[in-house]
Short mmCIF file of C-alpha atoms in Angstrom, two decimals:
data_model
loop_
_atom_site.label_atom_id
_atom_site.label_comp_id
_atom_site.label_asym_id
_atom_site.label_seq_id
_atom_site.Cartn_x
_atom_site.Cartn_y
_atom_site.Cartn_z
CA VAL A 1 88.78 -81.13 41.57
CA PRO A 2 88.52 -84.86 40.66
CA LEU A 3 91.96 -86.42 40.23
CA ASN A 4 91.24 -87.64 36.71
CA CYS A 5 90.27 -84.09 35.66
CA PHE A 6 93.57 -82.85 37.07
CA LEU A 7 95.36 -85.47 34.97
CA ILE A 8 93.58 -84.20 31.85
CA VAL A 9 94.84 -80.67 32.53
CA MET A 10 98.34 -82.04 33.08
CA THR A 11 98.35 -83.89 29.75
CA VAL A 12 97.22 -80.79 27.85
CA VAL A 13 99.99 -78.71 29.41
CA PHE A 14 102.70 -81.37 29.14
CA PHE A 15 101.86 -82.75 25.69
CA MET A 16 100.05 -80.02 23.71
CA ALA A 17 101.33 -76.64 24.84
CA GLY A 18 104.05 -75.19 22.63
CA ASN A 19 103.90 -77.86 19.92
CA SER A 20 103.80 -75.16 17.25
CA LEU A 21 107.03 -73.50 18.40
CA VAL A 22 109.50 -76.12 17.15
CA SER A 23 109.55 -77.37 13.57
CA LEU A 24 109.89 -81.04 12.66
CA THR A 25 113.59 -81.79 12.67
CA HIS A 26 114.02 -85.50 13.45
CA PRO A 27 114.32 -87.52 10.20
CA ASP A 28 111.55 -89.93 11.23
CA GLU A 29 109.18 -87.06 12.00
CA VAL A 30 109.82 -85.57 8.57
CA PHE A 31 109.36 -89.04 7.02
CA TYR A 32 105.84 -89.47 8.41
CA ALA A 33 104.73 -85.89 7.80
CA GLN A 34 106.04 -85.87 4.23
CA THR A 35 104.31 -89.17 3.49
CA ALA A 36 100.99 -87.75 4.68
CA LYS A 37 101.51 -84.61 2.58
CA GLU A 38 102.23 -86.66 -0.54
CA MET A 39 99.17 -88.83 0.05
CA ILE A 40 97.13 -85.62 0.06
CA LYS A 41 98.92 -84.46 -3.09
CA TYR A 42 98.15 -87.69 -4.97
CA HIS A 43 94.65 -88.08 -3.45
CA SER A 44 95.78 -91.49 -2.23
CA GLY A 45 93.68 -92.89 0.58
CA MET A 46 95.33 -96.32 0.71
CA THR A 47 98.90 -96.15 -0.58
CA PRO A 48 101.57 -94.21 1.36
CA TYR A 49 103.81 -92.13 -0.90
CA LEU A 50 107.29 -90.73 -0.32
CA PHE A 51 109.40 -88.89 -2.92
CA ASP A 52 106.58 -89.52 -5.43
CA ALA A 53 106.71 -93.32 -5.05
CA PRO A 54 104.84 -95.85 -2.92
CA GLN A 55 106.52 -96.85 0.35
CA PHE A 56 105.52 -99.53 2.85
CA GLU A 57 107.54 -98.78 5.98
CA LYS A 58 104.45 -98.79 8.22
CA PRO A 59 100.72 -99.59 7.90
CA ILE A 60 98.21 -96.93 7.00
CA LEU A 61 96.48 -95.78 10.21
CA PHE A 62 99.07 -93.28 11.43
CA TYR A 63 99.10 -91.61 8.01
CA TRP A 64 95.31 -91.35 8.09
CA LEU A 65 95.54 -89.61 11.46
CA LEU A 66 98.15 -87.16 10.16
CA ILE A 67 96.08 -86.41 7.04
CA SER A 68 93.00 -85.71 9.18
CA ALA A 69 95.00 -83.32 11.37
CA PHE A 70 96.40 -81.52 8.30
CA HIS A 71 92.86 -81.11 6.92
CA TRP A 72 91.47 -79.78 10.21
CA LEU A 73 94.40 -77.72 11.51
CA GLY A 74 96.53 -76.96 8.44
CA VAL A 75 99.91 -78.39 7.49
CA THR A 76 101.79 -77.26 10.59
CA ALA A 77 104.05 -78.74 13.25
CA PHE A 78 101.21 -78.46 15.75
CA ALA A 79 98.90 -80.46 13.48
CA ALA A 80 101.55 -83.14 12.93
CA ARG A 81 102.01 -83.52 16.69
CA PHE A 82 98.30 -83.33 17.51
CA TRP A 83 97.48 -87.06 17.43
CA PRO A 84 100.57 -88.30 19.32
CA ALA A 85 99.82 -85.70 22.02
CA LEU A 86 96.14 -86.67 22.16
CA PHE A 87 97.01 -90.35 22.40
CA GLY A 88 99.55 -89.52 25.10
CA GLY A 89 96.75 -88.03 27.18
CA LEU A 90 94.50 -91.00 26.42
CA GLY A 91 97.24 -93.39 27.56
CA VAL A 92 97.52 -91.57 30.89
CA LEU A 93 93.76 -91.82 31.46
CA VAL A 94 93.66 -95.52 30.50
CA THR A 95 96.52 -96.14 32.95
CA TYR A 96 94.51 -94.36 35.63
CA TRP A 97 91.46 -96.52 34.82
CA LEU A 98 93.39 -99.81 34.78
CA THR A 99 95.11 -98.96 38.08
CA PHE A 100 91.76 -98.19 39.70
CA MET A 101 90.33 -101.46 38.35
CA ILE A 102 93.12 -103.39 40.06
CA PHE A 103 93.53 -101.53 43.35
CA ARG A 104 90.25 -99.66 43.80
CA ASN A 105 92.20 -96.67 45.06
CA LYS A 106 91.93 -93.30 43.32
CA ARG A 107 95.12 -91.98 44.89
CA THR A 108 97.15 -94.92 43.62
CA ALA A 109 95.54 -94.51 40.19
CA PHE A 110 96.36 -90.81 40.17
CA PHE A 111 100.00 -91.41 41.07
CA ALA A 112 100.32 -94.01 38.30
CA GLY A 113 98.90 -91.59 35.72
CA MET A 114 100.97 -88.67 37.00
CA ILE A 115 104.19 -90.70 36.95
CA LEU A 116 103.52 -91.86 33.39
CA CYS A 117 102.68 -88.31 32.28
CA THR A 118 105.93 -86.89 33.66
CA SER A 119 108.35 -89.69 32.73
CA PHE A 120 111.05 -88.69 30.25
CA LEU A 121 110.37 -91.05 27.33
CA TYR A 122 106.59 -90.83 27.58
CA LEU A 123 106.76 -87.05 27.55
CA GLY A 124 109.13 -87.10 24.58
CA LEU A 125 107.10 -89.51 22.45
CA SER A 126 103.89 -87.58 23.20
CA ARG A 127 105.47 -84.64 21.38
CA ALA A 128 107.08 -86.63 18.55
CA VAL A 129 105.56 -87.41 15.14
CA LEU A 130 106.15 -91.15 15.46
CA THR A 131 103.92 -94.23 15.50
CA ASP A 132 105.12 -95.39 18.93
CA MET A 133 102.71 -93.45 21.13
CA VAL A 134 99.64 -94.33 19.07
CA PHE A 135 100.68 -97.99 18.84
CA SER A 136 101.41 -98.23 22.56
CA VAL A 137 98.03 -96.82 23.55
CA TRP A 138 96.18 -99.29 21.28
CA VAL A 139 98.09 -102.13 22.97
CA VAL A 140 97.31 -100.77 26.44
CA LEU A 141 93.65 -100.38 25.50
CA SER A 142 93.56 -103.96 24.20
CA LEU A 143 95.07 -105.39 27.39
CA SER A 144 92.94 -103.18 29.63
CA ALA A 145 89.76 -104.20 27.77
CA PHE A 146 90.62 -107.87 28.26
CA TYR A 147 91.29 -107.35 31.96
CA TYR A 148 88.02 -105.42 32.30
CA GLY A 149 86.13 -108.44 30.98
CA TYR A 150 88.17 -110.97 32.92
CA ARG A 151 87.79 -109.11 36.21
CA ALA A 152 84.02 -109.53 35.91
CA CYS A 153 84.33 -113.23 35.10
CA PRO A 154 84.09 -114.60 38.67
CA ALA A 155 80.79 -112.77 39.05
CA ARG A 156 79.62 -114.36 35.79
CA ASP A 157 78.94 -110.93 34.37
CA ASN A 158 78.77 -112.01 30.75
CA ARG A 159 77.93 -108.53 29.50
CA HIS A 160 81.22 -107.09 30.74
CA LYS A 161 83.09 -110.18 29.59
CA ARG A 162 81.73 -109.89 26.04
CA THR A 163 82.44 -106.17 25.92
CA GLY A 164 86.02 -106.68 27.09
CA ILE A 165 86.80 -109.42 24.59
CA LEU A 166 85.24 -107.62 21.62
CA LEU A 167 87.02 -104.36 22.45
CA CYS A 168 90.27 -106.29 22.91
CA GLY A 169 89.95 -107.55 19.33
CA ILE A 170 89.18 -104.10 17.92
CA PHE A 171 92.04 -102.35 19.71
CA SER A 172 94.49 -105.11 18.76
CA GLY A 173 93.43 -104.71 15.13
CA LEU A 174 94.02 -100.97 15.33
CA ALA A 175 97.48 -101.63 16.81
CA VAL A 176 98.30 -103.88 13.84
CA LEU A 177 97.04 -101.19 11.47
CA THR A 178 99.39 -98.73 13.18
CA LYS A 179 102.65 -100.66 13.44
CA GLY A 180 102.21 -104.22 12.23
CA PHE A 181 101.99 -107.75 13.62
CA LEU A 182 103.30 -106.82 17.08
CA GLY A 183 99.89 -105.28 17.69
CA PHE A 184 98.54 -108.84 17.84
CA LEU A 185 101.55 -110.64 19.32
CA LEU A 186 101.92 -108.46 22.42
CA PRO A 187 98.30 -108.60 23.66
CA ILE A 188 97.72 -112.26 22.81
CA GLY A 189 101.02 -113.31 24.40
CA VAL A 190 100.27 -111.52 27.67
CA ILE A 191 96.69 -112.82 27.72
CA LEU A 192 97.70 -116.45 27.12
CA LEU A 193 100.45 -116.41 29.75
CA PHE A 194 98.11 -114.76 32.23
CA LEU A 195 95.39 -117.36 31.66
CA ILE A 196 97.99 -120.12 32.06
CA SER A 197 99.09 -118.59 35.37
CA GLU A 198 95.43 -118.53 36.41
CA ARG A 199 94.96 -122.14 35.24
CA ASN A 200 91.98 -120.86 33.33
CA LEU A 201 92.55 -121.59 29.64
CA ALA A 202 88.90 -122.62 29.59
CA TYR A 203 88.21 -118.86 29.47
CA LEU A 204 89.16 -119.06 25.78
CA LYS A 205 86.33 -121.50 25.02
CA ASP A 206 83.70 -118.78 25.11
CA ARG A 207 82.28 -118.24 21.63
CA VAL A 208 82.61 -114.48 22.01
CA TRP A 209 86.32 -114.93 21.24
CA ILE A 210 85.27 -115.80 17.69
CA GLY A 211 83.55 -112.43 17.52
CA GLY A 212 86.69 -110.76 18.88
CA LEU A 213 88.83 -112.44 16.21
CA ILE A 214 86.37 -111.46 13.50
CA LEU A 215 86.45 -107.83 14.61
CA PHE A 216 90.25 -107.99 14.75
CA ALA A 217 90.33 -109.29 11.16
CA VAL A 218 87.79 -106.75 9.91
CA VAL A 219 89.91 -103.91 11.31
CA SER A 220 93.41 -105.12 10.45
CA LEU A 221 93.25 -107.22 7.27
CA PRO A 222 91.48 -105.21 4.52
CA TRP A 223 94.28 -102.68 4.01
CA HIS A 224 96.90 -105.44 3.92
CA MET A 225 94.82 -107.36 1.38
CA VAL A 226 94.45 -104.28 -0.82
CA MET A 227 98.21 -103.69 -0.75
CA VAL A 228 98.96 -107.31 -1.67
CA ASN A 229 96.45 -107.08 -4.51
CA LEU A 230 97.91 -103.81 -5.82
CA TYR A 231 101.64 -104.39 -5.30
CA GLY A 232 102.12 -108.13 -4.78
CA ASN A 233 105.65 -109.24 -3.99
CA ARG A 234 106.91 -105.65 -3.81
CA PHE A 235 104.69 -105.02 -0.78
CA LEU A 236 105.41 -108.43 0.77
CA ASP A 237 109.18 -108.02 0.43
CA GLU A 238 109.35 -104.52 1.87
CA TYR A 239 106.60 -104.65 4.48
CA PHE A 240 106.92 -108.19 5.81
CA MET A 241 110.44 -109.32 4.99
CA ASN A 242 112.37 -106.06 5.34
CA VAL A 243 110.43 -104.31 8.10
CA HIS A 244 109.18 -107.26 10.18
CA ILE A 245 111.31 -110.36 9.59
CA ARG A 246 114.74 -108.83 8.94
CA ARG A 247 114.75 -106.91 12.22
CA ILE A 248 114.37 -110.14 14.18
CA PHE A 249 117.58 -111.61 12.77
CA GLU A 250 119.66 -108.55 11.85
CA ALA A 251 120.66 -105.68 14.15
CA GLU A 252 120.15 -102.21 12.66
CA HIS A 253 122.34 -100.70 15.38
CA ARG A 254 124.89 -103.28 16.47
CA ASN A 255 126.02 -101.32 19.53
CA PHE A 256 122.44 -101.49 20.87
CA ASN A 257 122.29 -105.28 20.64
CA THR A 258 123.32 -106.05 24.23
CA TRP A 259 121.63 -107.81 27.14
CA TYR A 260 121.52 -104.60 29.19
CA PHE A 261 120.29 -102.15 26.53
CA TYR A 262 116.63 -102.23 27.56
CA LEU A 263 117.52 -102.02 31.25
CA LEU A 264 119.38 -98.77 30.59
CA VAL A 265 116.57 -97.55 28.35
CA THR A 266 114.02 -98.22 31.08
CA PHE A 267 116.08 -96.38 33.68
CA GLY A 268 116.58 -93.38 31.39
CA GLY A 269 113.04 -93.42 30.02
CA MET A 270 111.37 -93.47 33.43
CA LEU A 271 113.36 -90.54 34.81
CA PRO A 272 112.88 -88.84 37.23
CA TRP A 273 111.09 -91.84 38.78
CA SER A 274 113.74 -94.45 37.90
CA PHE A 275 115.30 -94.48 41.37
CA PHE A 276 112.10 -96.05 42.71
CA LEU A 277 112.03 -98.94 40.20
CA ILE A 278 113.51 -101.60 42.48
CA PRO A 279 111.19 -100.95 45.45
CA ALA A 280 108.28 -100.56 43.02
CA PHE A 281 108.70 -104.14 41.80
CA THR A 282 109.68 -105.70 45.14
CA TYR A 283 106.95 -104.07 47.24
CA PRO A 284 104.05 -106.08 45.71
CA MET A 285 105.91 -109.34 46.31
CA LYS A 286 106.53 -108.46 49.97
CA ASN A 287 102.89 -107.53 50.44
CA PHE A 288 101.22 -110.41 48.63
CA GLN A 289 98.63 -110.79 51.34
CA ASN A 290 96.54 -108.33 49.30
CA SER A 291 93.07 -109.30 48.19
CA ALA A 292 92.67 -111.94 45.49
CA ALA A 293 91.64 -109.25 42.99
CA GLU A 294 94.79 -107.21 43.68
CA ARG A 295 97.03 -110.29 43.45
CA ARG A 296 95.46 -111.16 40.11
CA GLY A 297 96.11 -107.65 38.81
CA ILE A 298 99.71 -107.64 40.05
CA ILE A 299 100.39 -110.96 38.30
CA PHE A 300 98.82 -109.57 35.11
CA LEU A 301 101.15 -106.55 35.26
CA PHE A 302 104.21 -108.71 35.97
CA ILE A 303 103.45 -110.88 32.92
CA TRP A 304 102.88 -107.79 30.79
CA VAL A 305 106.31 -106.42 31.73
CA ALA A 306 108.19 -109.72 31.47
CA PHE A 307 106.69 -110.83 28.15
CA THR A 308 107.37 -107.46 26.51
CA TYR A 309 111.02 -107.51 27.55
CA ILE A 310 111.51 -111.13 26.46
CA ILE A 311 110.00 -110.53 23.02
CA PHE A 312 112.10 -107.48 22.23
CA GLN A 313 115.27 -108.74 23.88
CA SER A 314 115.15 -111.84 21.65
CA ALA A 315 115.16 -109.71 18.47
CA GLN A 316 118.52 -108.55 17.10
CA SER A 317 117.31 -105.01 16.29
CA LYS A 318 116.80 -102.94 19.40
CA LEU A 319 115.52 -99.38 19.78
CA ALA A 320 114.46 -97.45 22.86
CA SER A 321 110.91 -97.08 21.57
CA TYR A 322 110.35 -100.82 21.00
CA ILE A 323 109.59 -101.56 24.66
CA PHE A 324 107.45 -98.45 25.03
CA PRO A 325 104.15 -100.41 25.44
CA VAL A 326 105.42 -101.60 28.83
CA TYR A 327 105.71 -98.10 30.33
CA PRO A 328 102.10 -97.87 31.59
CA ALA A 329 102.53 -101.15 33.50
CA ILE A 330 105.78 -99.87 35.03
CA ALA A 331 104.05 -96.60 35.97
CA ILE A 332 101.35 -98.59 37.78
CA PHE A 333 103.99 -100.39 39.86
CA LEU A 334 105.60 -97.04 40.65
CA GLY A 335 102.24 -95.54 41.54
#
């Protein structure tokens, strides 16, 4: 049986099976499910509703996914968990694909996907009605699409380069439409730092980047523009100031705002594989005589991990799920 097929079976068993047996109990799960139900009630395709009033805690895409699942599968716990579970499986397969792109080794790619699939936090968020899994996978897809195009660059394969850049823009736009501006900041930050490390900022001069930015804008901006037009300062204050800006300068959970919080979260979230974290990150450095393609991929992964931690460590509000987009990169190092 091909290893990627085995991973698909694993994700179905680990993420889908039994999702109808436990009702939604976490307050955030109820928040998202109830919002989707009220959007159906009010026939609202654009404005999220909660307790019969508009709310702007998150962008619209996750609610659209929940509504589609409720229409197809009924208003059940299984339906509410369907999309996070499906995206969890997709994230495992994308991690497999990215690992194979870097190392050209199916066994290494399989181990990376298997480790991600069975890690504690990834397993938990694949079964939780939260935006984090969907957002994380869009970010991973955006970064992987960029790397797909960049990897072909030395061979001057413009077709793959164009495809990678355009898909990077689309996936980044979908990330913004799922959880906000971080969907743009994380991919573009990693990409810029990687190109600087490669001394190849000229890569940005290709006109296809304009197309990527246009696709990003087409995907991410219309809903935001509609909300500003309909609700004006009310939307701007709650969505931008309260949800985005305030969390940078004000800690929601003061006891989490420590320098070691995300280190502990990573150790706990990657269980049972956490005991291999130190050798996983030191091994590539000790074996840097790898091919140029592998070295480039390892540097890309290092920047992905480092930039994500720096961004979220600098914000005052800290939650375990904030650094979740870095888990596929960590799984690749472990693999």
